[in-house]
CSV table of C-alpha atoms in Angstrom, one decimal:
chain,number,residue,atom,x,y,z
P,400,UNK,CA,-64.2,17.8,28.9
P,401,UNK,CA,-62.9,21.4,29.4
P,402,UNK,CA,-59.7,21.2,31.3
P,403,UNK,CA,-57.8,24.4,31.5
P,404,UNK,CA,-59.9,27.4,30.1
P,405,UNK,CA,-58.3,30.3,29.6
P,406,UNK,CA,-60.1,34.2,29.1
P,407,UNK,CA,-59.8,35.9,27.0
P,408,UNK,CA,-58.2,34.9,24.0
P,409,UNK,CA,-56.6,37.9,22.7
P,410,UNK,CA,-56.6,41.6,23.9
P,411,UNK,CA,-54.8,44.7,23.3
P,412,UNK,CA,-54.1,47.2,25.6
P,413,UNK,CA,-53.2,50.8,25.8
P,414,UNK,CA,-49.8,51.6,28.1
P,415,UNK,CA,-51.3,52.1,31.6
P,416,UNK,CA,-54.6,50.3,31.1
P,417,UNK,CA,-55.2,47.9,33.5
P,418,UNK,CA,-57.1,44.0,33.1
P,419,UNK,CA,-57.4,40.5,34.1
P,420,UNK,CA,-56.5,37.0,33.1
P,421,UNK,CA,-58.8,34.3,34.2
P,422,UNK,CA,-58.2,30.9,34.2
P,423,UNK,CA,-60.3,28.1,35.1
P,424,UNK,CA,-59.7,24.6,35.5
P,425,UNK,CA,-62.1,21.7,36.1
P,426,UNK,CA,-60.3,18.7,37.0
P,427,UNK,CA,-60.2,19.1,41.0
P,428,UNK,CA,-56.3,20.4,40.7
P,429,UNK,CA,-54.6,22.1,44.0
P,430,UNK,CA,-51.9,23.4,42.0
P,431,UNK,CA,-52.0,26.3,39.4
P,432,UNK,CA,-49.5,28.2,37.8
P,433,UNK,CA,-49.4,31.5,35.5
P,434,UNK,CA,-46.6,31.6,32.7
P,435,UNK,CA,-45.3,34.0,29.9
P,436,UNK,CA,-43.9,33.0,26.7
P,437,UNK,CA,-41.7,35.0,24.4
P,438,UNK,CA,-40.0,34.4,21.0
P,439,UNK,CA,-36.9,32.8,22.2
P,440,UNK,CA,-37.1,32.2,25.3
P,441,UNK,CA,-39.3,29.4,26.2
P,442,UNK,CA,-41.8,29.9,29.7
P,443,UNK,CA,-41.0,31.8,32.6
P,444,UNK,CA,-43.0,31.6,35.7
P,445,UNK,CA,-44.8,34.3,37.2
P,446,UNK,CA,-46.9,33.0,39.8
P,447,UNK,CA,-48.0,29.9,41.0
P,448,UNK,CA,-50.3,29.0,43.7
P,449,UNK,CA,-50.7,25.3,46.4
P,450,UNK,CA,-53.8,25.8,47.6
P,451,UNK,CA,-57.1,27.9,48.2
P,452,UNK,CA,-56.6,31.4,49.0
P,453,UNK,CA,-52.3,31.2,48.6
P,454,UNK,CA,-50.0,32.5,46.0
P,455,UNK,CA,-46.4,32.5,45.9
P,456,UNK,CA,-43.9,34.4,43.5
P,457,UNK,CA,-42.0,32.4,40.4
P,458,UNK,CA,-38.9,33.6,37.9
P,459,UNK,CA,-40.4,36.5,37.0
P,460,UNK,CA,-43.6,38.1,39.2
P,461,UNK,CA,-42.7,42.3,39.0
P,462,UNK,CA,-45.8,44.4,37.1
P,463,UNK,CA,-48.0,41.2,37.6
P,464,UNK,CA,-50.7,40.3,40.7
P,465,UNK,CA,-52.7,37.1,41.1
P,466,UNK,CA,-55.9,35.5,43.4
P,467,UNK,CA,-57.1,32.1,43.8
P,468,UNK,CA,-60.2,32.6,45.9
P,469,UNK,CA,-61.6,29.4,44.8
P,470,UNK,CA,-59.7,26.6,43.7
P,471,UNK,CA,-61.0,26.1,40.3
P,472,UNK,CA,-60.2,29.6,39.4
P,473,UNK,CA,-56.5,31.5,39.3
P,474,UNK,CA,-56.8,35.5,38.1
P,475,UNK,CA,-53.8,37.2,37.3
P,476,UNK,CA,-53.8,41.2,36.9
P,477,UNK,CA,-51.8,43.8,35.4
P,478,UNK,CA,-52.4,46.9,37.3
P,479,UNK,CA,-50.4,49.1,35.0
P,480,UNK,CA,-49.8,47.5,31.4
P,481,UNK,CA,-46.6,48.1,30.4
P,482,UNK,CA,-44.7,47.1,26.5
P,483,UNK,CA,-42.8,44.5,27.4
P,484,UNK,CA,-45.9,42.6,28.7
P,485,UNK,CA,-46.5,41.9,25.3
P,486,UNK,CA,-46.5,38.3,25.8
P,487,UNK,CA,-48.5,35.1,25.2
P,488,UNK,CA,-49.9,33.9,29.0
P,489,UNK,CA,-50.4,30.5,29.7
P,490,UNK,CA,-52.2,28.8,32.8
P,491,UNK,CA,-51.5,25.3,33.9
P,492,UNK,CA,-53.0,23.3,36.8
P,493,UNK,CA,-51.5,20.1,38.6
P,494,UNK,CA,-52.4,18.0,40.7
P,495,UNK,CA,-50.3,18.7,43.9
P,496,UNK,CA,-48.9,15.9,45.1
P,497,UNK,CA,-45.3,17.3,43.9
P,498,UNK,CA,-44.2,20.5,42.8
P,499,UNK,CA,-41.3,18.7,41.1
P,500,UNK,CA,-43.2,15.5,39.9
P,501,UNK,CA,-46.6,16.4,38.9
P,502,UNK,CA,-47.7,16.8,35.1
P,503,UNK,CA,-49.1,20.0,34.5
P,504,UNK,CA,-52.0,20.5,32.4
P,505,UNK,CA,-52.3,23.7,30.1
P,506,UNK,CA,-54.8,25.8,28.7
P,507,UNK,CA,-54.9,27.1,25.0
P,508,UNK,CA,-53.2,30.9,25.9
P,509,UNK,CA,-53.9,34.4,26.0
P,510,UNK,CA,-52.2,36.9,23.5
P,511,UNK,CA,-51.7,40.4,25.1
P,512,UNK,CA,-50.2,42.7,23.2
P,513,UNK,CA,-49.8,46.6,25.0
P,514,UNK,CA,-49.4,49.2,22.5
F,439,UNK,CA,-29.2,28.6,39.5
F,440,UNK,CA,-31.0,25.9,37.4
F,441,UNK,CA,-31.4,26.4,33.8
F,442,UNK,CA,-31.9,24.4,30.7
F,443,UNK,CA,-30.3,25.0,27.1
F,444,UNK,CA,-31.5,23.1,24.5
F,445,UNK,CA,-30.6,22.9,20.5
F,446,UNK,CA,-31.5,25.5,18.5
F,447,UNK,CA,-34.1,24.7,15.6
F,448,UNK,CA,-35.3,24.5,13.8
F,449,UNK,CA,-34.8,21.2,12.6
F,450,UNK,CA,-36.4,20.0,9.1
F,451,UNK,CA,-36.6,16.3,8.4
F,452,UNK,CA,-38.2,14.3,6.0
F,453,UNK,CA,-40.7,11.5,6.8
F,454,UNK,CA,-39.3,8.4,8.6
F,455,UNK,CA,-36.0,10.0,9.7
F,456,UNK,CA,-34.3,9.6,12.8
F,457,UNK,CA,-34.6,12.9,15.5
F,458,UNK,CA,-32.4,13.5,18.0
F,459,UNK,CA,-33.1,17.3,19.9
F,460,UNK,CA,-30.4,17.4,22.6
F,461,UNK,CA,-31.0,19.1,26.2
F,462,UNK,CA,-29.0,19.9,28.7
F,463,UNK,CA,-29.4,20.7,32.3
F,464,UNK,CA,-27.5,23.0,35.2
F,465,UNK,CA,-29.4,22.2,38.8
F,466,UNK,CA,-28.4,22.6,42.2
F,467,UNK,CA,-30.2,19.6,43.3
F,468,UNK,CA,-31.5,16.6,41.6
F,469,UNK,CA,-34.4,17.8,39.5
F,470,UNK,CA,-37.5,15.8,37.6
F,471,UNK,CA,-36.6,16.6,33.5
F,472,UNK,CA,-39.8,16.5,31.2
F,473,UNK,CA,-40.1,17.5,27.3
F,474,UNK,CA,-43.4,19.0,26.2
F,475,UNK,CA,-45.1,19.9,23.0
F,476,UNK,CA,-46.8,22.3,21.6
F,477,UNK,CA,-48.9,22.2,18.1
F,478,UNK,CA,-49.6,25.3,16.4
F,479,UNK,CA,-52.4,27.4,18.5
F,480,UNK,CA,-52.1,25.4,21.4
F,481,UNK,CA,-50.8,25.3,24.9
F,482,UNK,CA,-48.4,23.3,25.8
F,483,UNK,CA,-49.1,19.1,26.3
F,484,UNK,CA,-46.6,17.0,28.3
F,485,UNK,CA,-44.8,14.4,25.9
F,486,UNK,CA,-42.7,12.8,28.3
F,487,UNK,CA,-41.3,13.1,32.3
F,488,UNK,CA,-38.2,11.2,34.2
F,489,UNK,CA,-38.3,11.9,38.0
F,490,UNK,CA,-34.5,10.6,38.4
F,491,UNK,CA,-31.4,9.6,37.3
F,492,UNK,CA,-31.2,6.7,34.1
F,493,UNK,CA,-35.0,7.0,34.1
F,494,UNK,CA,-36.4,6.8,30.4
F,495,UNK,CA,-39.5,8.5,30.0
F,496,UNK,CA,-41.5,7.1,26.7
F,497,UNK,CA,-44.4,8.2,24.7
F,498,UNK,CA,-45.7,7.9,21.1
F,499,UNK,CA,-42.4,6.3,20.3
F,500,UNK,CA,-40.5,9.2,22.1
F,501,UNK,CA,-37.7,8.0,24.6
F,502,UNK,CA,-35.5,10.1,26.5
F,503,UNK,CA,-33.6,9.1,29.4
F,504,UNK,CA,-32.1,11.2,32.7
F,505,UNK,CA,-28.2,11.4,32.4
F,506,UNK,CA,-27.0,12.6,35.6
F,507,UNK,CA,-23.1,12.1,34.6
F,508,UNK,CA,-23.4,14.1,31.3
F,509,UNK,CA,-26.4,16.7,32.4
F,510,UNK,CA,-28.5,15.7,29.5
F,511,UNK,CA,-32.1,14.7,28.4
F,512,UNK,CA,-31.9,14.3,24.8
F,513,UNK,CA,-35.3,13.5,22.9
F,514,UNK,CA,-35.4,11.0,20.5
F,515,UNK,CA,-37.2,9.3,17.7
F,516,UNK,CA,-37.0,6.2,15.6
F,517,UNK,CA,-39.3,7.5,12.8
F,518,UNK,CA,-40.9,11.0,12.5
F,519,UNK,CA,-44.6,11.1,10.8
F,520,UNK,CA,-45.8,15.0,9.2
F,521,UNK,CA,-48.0,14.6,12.5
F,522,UNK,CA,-44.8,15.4,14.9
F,523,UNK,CA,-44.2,19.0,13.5
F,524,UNK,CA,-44.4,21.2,16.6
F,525,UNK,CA,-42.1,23.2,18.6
F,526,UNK,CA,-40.4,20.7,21.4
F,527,UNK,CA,-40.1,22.1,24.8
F,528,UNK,CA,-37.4,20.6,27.5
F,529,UNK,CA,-38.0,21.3,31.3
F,530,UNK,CA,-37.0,20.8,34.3
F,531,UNK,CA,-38.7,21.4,37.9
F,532,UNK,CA,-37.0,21.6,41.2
F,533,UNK,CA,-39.7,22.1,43.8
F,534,UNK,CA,-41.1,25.8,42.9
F,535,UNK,CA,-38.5,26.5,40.4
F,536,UNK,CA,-39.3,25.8,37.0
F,537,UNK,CA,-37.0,25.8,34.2
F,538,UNK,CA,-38.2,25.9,30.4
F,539,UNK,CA,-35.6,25.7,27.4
F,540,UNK,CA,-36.3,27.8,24.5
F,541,UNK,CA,-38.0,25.7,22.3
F,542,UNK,CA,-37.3,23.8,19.2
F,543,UNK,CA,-39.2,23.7,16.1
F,544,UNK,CA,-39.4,20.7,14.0
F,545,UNK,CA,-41.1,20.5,10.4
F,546,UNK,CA,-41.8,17.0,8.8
F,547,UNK,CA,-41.7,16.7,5.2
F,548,UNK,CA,-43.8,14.3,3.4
């Protein structure tokens, strides 16, 4: 009974390095949704996607790029790591019979930290 | 815009005590309001939703309910137990913006 998976864990990177975020989910979901969370200021929303092959922009989406080639599987990138992506990242599926209405389901988080 | 400002923790109560974390709400149009929680080294877990106004959303003896007059979604608790301690997330969602208060931590005392 997976859920959400989230990988990797934890990883540090070097200003400028580049990597990805995968997340996974296994419950069928059409929704999925990438967040940030920092001391203080609850979860933003970077990017979320409705479907297979779509993305759409959330609160705060600058410095960050994401896929969903298949639907069980939402990647977001940092192309060129910056300090204040020093964050914890958490994915969340729904659904997607609401944007408004549906319970979203989250994984367990990725701590980034770019030095 | 829509935002949400909740009370600042964190709050430290002893077993059996009544909690009251209070949320309030600015939206443009009428949005769905949920609290979730999050334990230590975990992702977040939805506690509780109401889709409209004077709905009460209920959960593991949570209640809060949507008060469209005063703004407000206010979680609350007959009875804490050691196992609530967590940091208490209010939200709300108005179709692809999504709104997340700061966070509240609460620690149950034996």
């Amino acid at each position: 009974n997976a859920g959400v998976t989230q990988t990797p864990k934890f990883r540090v990177l070097k200003t400028g390095q580049s990597m990805t975020l995968l997340c996974a989910q296994d419950m069928n979901h059409e929704y999925m949704y990438w967040y940030r969370q920092d001391p203080g200021m609850g979860l933003r929303l970077i990017h979320y996607s409705v479907g297979e092959g779509t993305t759409a922009k959330g609160e705060v989406p600058d410095g960050y790029n994401v896929s969903r080639l298949k639907k069980q599987n939402f990647l977001l990138g940092l192309e060129s790591a910056a300090p204040s992506q020093t964050s914890v990242y958490f994915c969340a599926s729904s659904p997607g019979t609401s944007l408004s209405t549906d319970t979203q389901y989250f994984g367990p988080g990725t701590r980034l930290t770019v030095l | 815009g829509n935002s949400v400002t909740q009370m600042e923790g964190p709050v430290t109560l002893s077993e059996e005590a009544f909690l009251t974390i209070n949320c309030t709400y600015t939206a443009t149009g009428y949005p769905s309001l949920f609290w979730y929680v999050q334990y230590p080294g975990e992702g977040l877990q939805l506690l509780l939703k109401a889709t409209k106004a004077d709905d009460k959303g209920s959960n593991k003896g949570f209640e809060a309910t949507y008060r469209k007059e005063t703004t407000s979604f206010h979680l609350e608790k007959g009875s804490v137990q050691v196992s609530d301690s967590a940091v208490y997330f209010c939200a709300l969602r108005y179709n692809n913006d999504m709104r997340f208060g700061a966070g509240t931590r609460l620690t149950v005392k034996p």
